[in-house]
Tab-separated table of C-alpha atoms in Angstrom:
chain	number	residue	atom	x	y	z
A	1	MET	CA	67.469	-50.282	7.988
A	2	LYS	CA	66.981	-53.935	6.907
A	3	THR	CA	64.575	-54.459	9.737
A	4	LEU	CA	62.428	-51.593	8.510
A	5	LEU	CA	62.349	-52.920	4.971
A	6	SER	CA	60.878	-56.181	6.249
A	7	LEU	CA	58.307	-54.378	8.409
A	8	LEU	CA	55.452	-54.549	5.908
A	9	PHE	CA	55.266	-58.315	6.242
A	10	ILE	CA	55.560	-58.183	10.035
A	11	LEU	CA	52.823	-55.618	10.508
A	12	ALA	CA	50.464	-57.262	8.050
A	13	SER	CA	50.610	-60.504	10.005
A	14	SER	CA	50.695	-59.203	13.556
A	15	TYR	CA	47.690	-57.065	14.407
A	16	THR	CA	44.069	-58.054	14.801
A	17	ILE	CA	41.143	-55.601	15.617
A	18	ALA	CA	40.219	-51.992	16.969
A	19	GLN	CA	39.009	-45.949	16.059
A	20	GLN	CA	37.404	-43.245	17.793
A	21	THR	CA	38.341	-41.256	20.786
A	22	PRO	CA	37.832	-43.679	23.662
A	23	GLN	CA	34.789	-43.015	25.756
A	24	SER	CA	32.875	-45.055	28.261
A	25	THR	CA	29.746	-46.681	26.854
A	26	GLN	CA	28.489	-47.695	30.286
A	27	THR	CA	25.280	-46.194	31.579
A	28	ASN	CA	25.206	-44.420	34.868
A	29	THR	CA	22.984	-46.623	36.993
A	30	THR	CA	23.297	-44.458	40.099
A	31	THR	CA	22.067	-41.022	41.048
A	32	LYS	CA	25.550	-39.859	42.003
A	33	THR	CA	26.886	-36.767	40.275
A	34	THR	CA	30.456	-37.071	41.583
A	35	GLY	CA	32.605	-39.994	42.638
A	36	CYS	CA	32.478	-43.423	40.989
A	37	VAL	CA	29.368	-43.165	38.830
A	38	SER	CA	29.830	-46.445	36.912
A	39	GLY	CA	31.963	-49.558	36.785
A	40	ASP	CA	34.655	-50.614	39.239
A	41	CYS	CA	36.848	-47.753	40.486
A	42	ASP	CA	38.776	-50.016	42.857
A	43	ASN	CA	40.337	-52.692	40.644
A	44	GLY	CA	38.774	-52.673	37.192
A	45	TRP	CA	37.358	-50.235	34.677
A	46	GLY	CA	35.284	-47.344	35.954
A	47	LYS	CA	34.226	-43.755	35.489
A	48	TRP	CA	34.876	-41.233	38.238
A	49	VAL	CA	33.418	-37.727	38.064
A	50	TYR	CA	35.398	-34.932	39.707
A	51	ASN	CA	34.529	-31.287	40.220
A	52	ASN	CA	36.893	-30.360	37.361
A	53	GLY	CA	36.058	-33.162	34.910
A	54	TYR	CA	35.995	-36.959	34.759
A	55	TYR	CA	38.235	-39.982	34.324
A	56	SER	CA	37.212	-43.119	32.456
A	57	GLY	CA	39.650	-46.009	32.471
A	58	PHE	CA	41.436	-48.697	34.457
A	59	TRP	CA	41.958	-48.615	38.216
A	60	PHE	CA	44.272	-50.458	40.586
A	61	ASN	CA	44.046	-50.159	44.370
A	62	LYS	CA	41.556	-47.297	43.966
A	63	LYS	CA	44.003	-45.268	41.874
A	64	ARG	CA	44.068	-44.398	38.182
A	65	SER	CA	46.403	-47.043	36.776
A	66	GLY	CA	46.784	-48.307	33.223
A	67	TYR	CA	45.048	-46.961	30.150
A	68	GLY	CA	42.457	-44.226	30.586
A	69	MET	CA	41.180	-40.794	29.649
A	70	TYR	CA	40.889	-37.739	31.874
A	71	ASP	CA	38.705	-34.991	30.394
A	72	TRP	CA	39.122	-31.730	32.306
A	73	THR	CA	36.284	-29.237	32.067
A	74	GLU	CA	38.630	-26.347	31.295
A	75	ALA	CA	42.117	-27.821	30.976
A	76	GLY	CA	42.047	-30.201	28.027
A	77	LYS	CA	42.092	-33.973	27.709
A	78	TYR	CA	44.718	-36.657	28.326
A	79	ILE	CA	44.481	-40.102	26.736
A	80	GLY	CA	47.112	-42.607	27.748
A	81	TRP	CA	48.754	-44.397	30.647
A	82	TRP	CA	48.563	-43.749	34.358
A	83	LYS	CA	50.346	-44.919	37.480
A	84	ASN	CA	49.278	-44.073	41.029
A	85	ASP	CA	46.861	-41.369	39.830
A	86	LYS	CA	49.523	-39.633	37.693
A	87	ARG	CA	50.156	-39.576	33.949
A	88	ASP	CA	52.908	-42.134	33.504
A	89	GLY	CA	53.871	-43.929	30.283
A	90	TYR	CA	52.909	-43.171	26.705
A	91	GLY	CA	50.136	-40.620	26.274
A	92	VAL	CA	48.696	-37.654	24.403
A	93	TYR	CA	47.527	-34.441	26.056
A	94	PHE	CA	45.317	-31.990	24.148
A	95	TYR	CA	45.117	-28.503	25.651
A	96	ASN	CA	44.288	-24.904	24.744
A	97	GLU	CA	41.911	-26.217	22.050
A	98	LYS	CA	44.604	-26.720	19.368
A	99	ASP	CA	47.837	-27.455	21.248
A	100	GLU	CA	49.083	-30.977	21.922
A	101	MET	CA	51.899	-32.867	23.594
A	102	SER	CA	52.636	-36.556	23.248
A	103	GLY	CA	55.292	-39.025	24.247
A	104	GLU	CA	56.681	-40.485	27.443
A	105	PHE	CA	55.188	-39.123	30.659
A	106	LYS	CA	56.513	-39.556	34.178
A	107	ASN	CA	54.921	-38.297	37.391
A	108	GLY	CA	52.441	-36.261	35.374
A	109	GLU	CA	54.975	-34.453	33.158
A	110	LEU	CA	56.413	-35.064	29.690
A	111	ASP	CA	59.674	-36.766	30.593
A	112	GLY	CA	61.738	-38.699	28.051
A	113	LEU	CA	61.177	-38.653	24.314
A	114	GLY	CA	58.262	-36.521	23.215
A	115	LYS	CA	56.931	-33.663	21.153
A	116	ASN	CA	54.906	-30.552	21.830
A	117	PHE	CA	52.776	-28.507	19.444
A	118	LYS	CA	52.400	-24.954	20.680
A	119	ASP	CA	51.936	-21.586	18.963
A	120	GLY	CA	51.679	-23.347	15.603
A	121	LYS	CA	55.024	-25.143	15.858
A	122	TRP	CA	56.199	-28.644	16.779
A	123	LYS	CA	59.194	-29.158	19.048
A	124	GLN	CA	60.396	-32.726	19.463
A	125	GLY	CA	63.259	-34.292	21.358
A	126	VAL	CA	64.212	-35.178	24.915
A	127	TYR	CA	62.103	-33.675	27.706
A	128	SER	CA	62.808	-33.514	31.417
A	129	ASN	CA	60.045	-32.659	33.865
A	130	GLY	CA	58.046	-30.996	31.097
A	131	ASN	CA	60.938	-28.976	29.649
A	132	LEU	CA	62.683	-29.591	26.313
A	133	VAL	CA	66.376	-30.221	27.035
A	134	THR	CA	67.563	-31.673	23.703
A	135	GLU	CA	65.751	-30.741	20.505
A	136	HIS	CA	65.668	-33.086	17.518
A	137	THR	CA	65.519	-31.021	14.350
A	138	PHE	CA	63.179	-32.183	11.596
A	139	TYR	CA	64.262	-31.474	8.034
A	140	ASP	CA	63.432	-32.537	4.483
A	141	ASN	CA	65.833	-35.138	3.089
A	142	LYS	CA	64.555	-34.494	-0.447
A	143	ILE	CA	63.921	-38.126	-1.345
A	144	LYS	CA	60.617	-39.854	-2.129
A	145	THR	CA	61.005	-43.122	-0.213
A	146	GLY	CA	63.124	-44.284	2.681
A	147	CYS	CA	64.048	-41.753	5.348
A	148	ILE	CA	62.322	-38.792	3.715
A	149	ALA	CA	62.758	-36.430	6.683
A	150	GLY	CA	64.832	-36.075	9.830
A	151	ASP	CA	67.094	-38.715	11.372
A	152	CYS	CA	65.821	-42.293	11.127
A	153	GLN	CA	68.676	-43.777	13.118
A	154	ASN	CA	68.615	-42.424	16.659
A	155	LYS	CA	66.502	-39.278	16.683
A	156	TYR	CA	63.235	-38.086	15.128
A	157	GLY	CA	62.400	-38.821	11.513
A	158	ARG	CA	59.919	-39.921	8.894
A	159	PHE	CA	60.245	-43.126	6.896
A	160	LYS	CA	58.115	-43.846	3.836
A	161	TRP	CA	57.729	-47.239	2.181
A	162	SER	CA	57.202	-47.736	-1.535
A	163	ASN	CA	53.603	-48.887	-0.917
A	164	GLY	CA	52.723	-45.534	0.713
A	165	ASP	CA	52.872	-46.497	4.413
A	166	VAL	CA	54.572	-43.841	6.561
A	167	PHE	CA	56.059	-43.808	10.057
A	168	THR	CA	56.765	-40.519	11.824
A	169	GLY	CA	58.419	-40.580	15.201
A	170	PHE	CA	61.446	-41.533	17.238
A	171	PHE	CA	64.019	-44.111	16.176
A	172	LYS	CA	66.563	-46.118	18.125
A	173	TYR	CA	69.380	-47.968	16.346
A	174	GLY	CA	67.546	-47.672	13.041
A	175	ASN	CA	64.331	-49.203	14.372
A	176	MET	CA	61.031	-47.546	15.172
A	177	TYR	CA	60.744	-46.758	18.880
A	178	MET	CA	57.734	-44.491	19.417
A	179	GLY	CA	55.444	-42.593	17.069
A	180	THR	CA	52.676	-42.961	14.513
A	181	TYR	CA	52.530	-45.562	11.756
A	182	ALA	CA	49.999	-44.596	9.067
A	183	PHE	CA	48.895	-47.382	6.732
A	184	VAL	CA	47.948	-46.490	3.183
A	185	ASN	CA	44.501	-48.084	3.769
A	186	GLY	CA	43.655	-45.502	6.453
A	187	ASP	CA	44.500	-47.538	9.562
A	188	LYS	CA	46.817	-45.843	12.073
A	189	TYR	CA	48.812	-46.920	15.113
A	190	SER	CA	50.281	-44.495	17.661
A	191	GLY	CA	52.483	-45.800	20.422
A	192	MET	CA	55.527	-47.860	21.273
A	193	PHE	CA	57.457	-50.478	19.269
A	194	ASN	CA	59.980	-53.181	20.111
A	195	SER	CA	63.350	-53.766	18.445
A	196	GLN	CA	61.649	-55.999	15.848
A	197	ASN	CA	59.441	-53.057	14.787
A	198	LYS	CA	56.294	-54.657	16.194
A	199	PHE	CA	53.659	-52.821	18.227
A	200	HIS	CA	54.808	-53.382	21.792
A	201	GLY	CA	54.106	-51.694	25.110
A	202	ASN	CA	51.526	-48.902	25.239
A	203	GLY	CA	49.674	-48.017	22.059
A	204	ARG	CA	46.450	-46.987	20.354
A	205	PHE	CA	45.158	-48.410	17.054
A	206	PHE	CA	42.665	-46.461	14.946
A	207	PHE	CA	40.987	-48.555	12.253
A	208	ALA	CA	39.731	-46.916	9.085
A	209	ASN	CA	36.306	-48.532	9.592
A	210	GLY	CA	35.771	-46.729	12.915
A	211	GLU	CA	37.011	-49.367	15.354
A	212	TYR	CA	39.559	-48.555	18.056
A	213	TYR	CA	41.863	-50.253	20.542
A	214	GLY	CA	43.825	-48.553	23.300
A	215	GLY	CA	45.906	-50.602	25.669
A	216	GLU	CA	48.890	-52.849	26.110
A	217	TRP	CA	50.600	-54.706	23.263
A	218	MET	CA	53.140	-57.472	22.956
A	219	ASP	CA	54.771	-58.499	19.689
A	220	GLY	CA	52.063	-56.883	17.573
A	221	LYS	CA	49.015	-58.229	19.433
A	222	TYR	CA	46.758	-57.046	22.236
A	223	ASN	CA	48.314	-58.361	25.429
A	224	GLY	CA	47.457	-56.959	28.837
A	225	LEU	CA	44.844	-54.419	29.872
A	226	GLY	CA	43.016	-52.800	26.980
A	227	TYR	CA	39.880	-51.069	25.755
A	228	TYR	CA	38.267	-51.924	22.422
A	229	VAL	CA	35.240	-50.340	20.767
A	230	ASP	CA	33.704	-51.419	17.471
A	231	LYS	CA	32.154	-49.207	14.804
A	232	ASP	CA	28.758	-49.493	16.535
A	233	LEU	CA	30.322	-48.133	19.772
A	234	ILE	CA	30.011	-51.477	21.554
A	235	SER	CA	32.998	-51.739	23.872
A	236	GLN	CA	35.041	-54.499	25.475
A	237	LYS	CA	37.318	-53.760	28.417
A	238	GLY	CA	39.613	-56.063	30.283
A	239	TYR	CA	42.628	-58.314	29.973
A	240	TRP	CA	43.728	-59.532	26.542
A	241	THR	CA	45.923	-62.472	25.564
A	242	ASN	CA	47.274	-62.694	22.010
A	243	GLY	CA	44.469	-60.530	20.662
A	244	VAL	CA	41.649	-62.289	22.545
A	245	LEU	CA	39.739	-60.849	25.515
A	246	THR	CA	40.306	-63.398	28.282
A	247	LYS	CA	39.016	-61.434	31.290
A	248	SER	CA	36.186	-58.957	30.831
A	249	TYR	CA	35.844	-55.858	33.025
A	250	ASP	CA	32.379	-55.004	31.675
């Protein structure tokens, strides 16, 4: 757990910018009511309206690929990663008004580590094709700091630092792997981590001041395709390098 104890310094020095549920701030400049109503729905960022809802996010070869949000008219909302028009990668799906599932998706289903809130109860563990195959129990360890709940080695747990920061999620070899890190100042990160406990891979950062970033990370910084919106709802979309937008998709 030494790596976790040094995390406060790592996190404090590694992230730079980005809250709010992501939404497109582009104006519809066409009269179309379905299809690609704004942006670039071939190889960029665009909004496509379907008969059952809309998708706003990144596209590759005319398919939903990368970070994006699909808001179904009657079937909930998914915010996360896509590949070839299917949910694939880290994501969160809100459905039935108050139910939620989050974790690793593959071919449109929860597949890998994940958790599901249904009928007022969380179930977390290993999923296969949408079905829970190995449950990770979550229990109170009756301590105030450190691993205060669950298993913080290779399953699902909650770790609390002496300064009040808390991580809840999945661990691998004693390091954070996937979950939510809540800072005592109100900032929050949900997503993937690397073996050095830095934000890495797919993740979303909610800033206490209202800013938000959803996209790809590397070693604690925005790297890859990402969407950022400031507290005034002014957005930046495109390719990021070490926290700086280097190719705009606006």
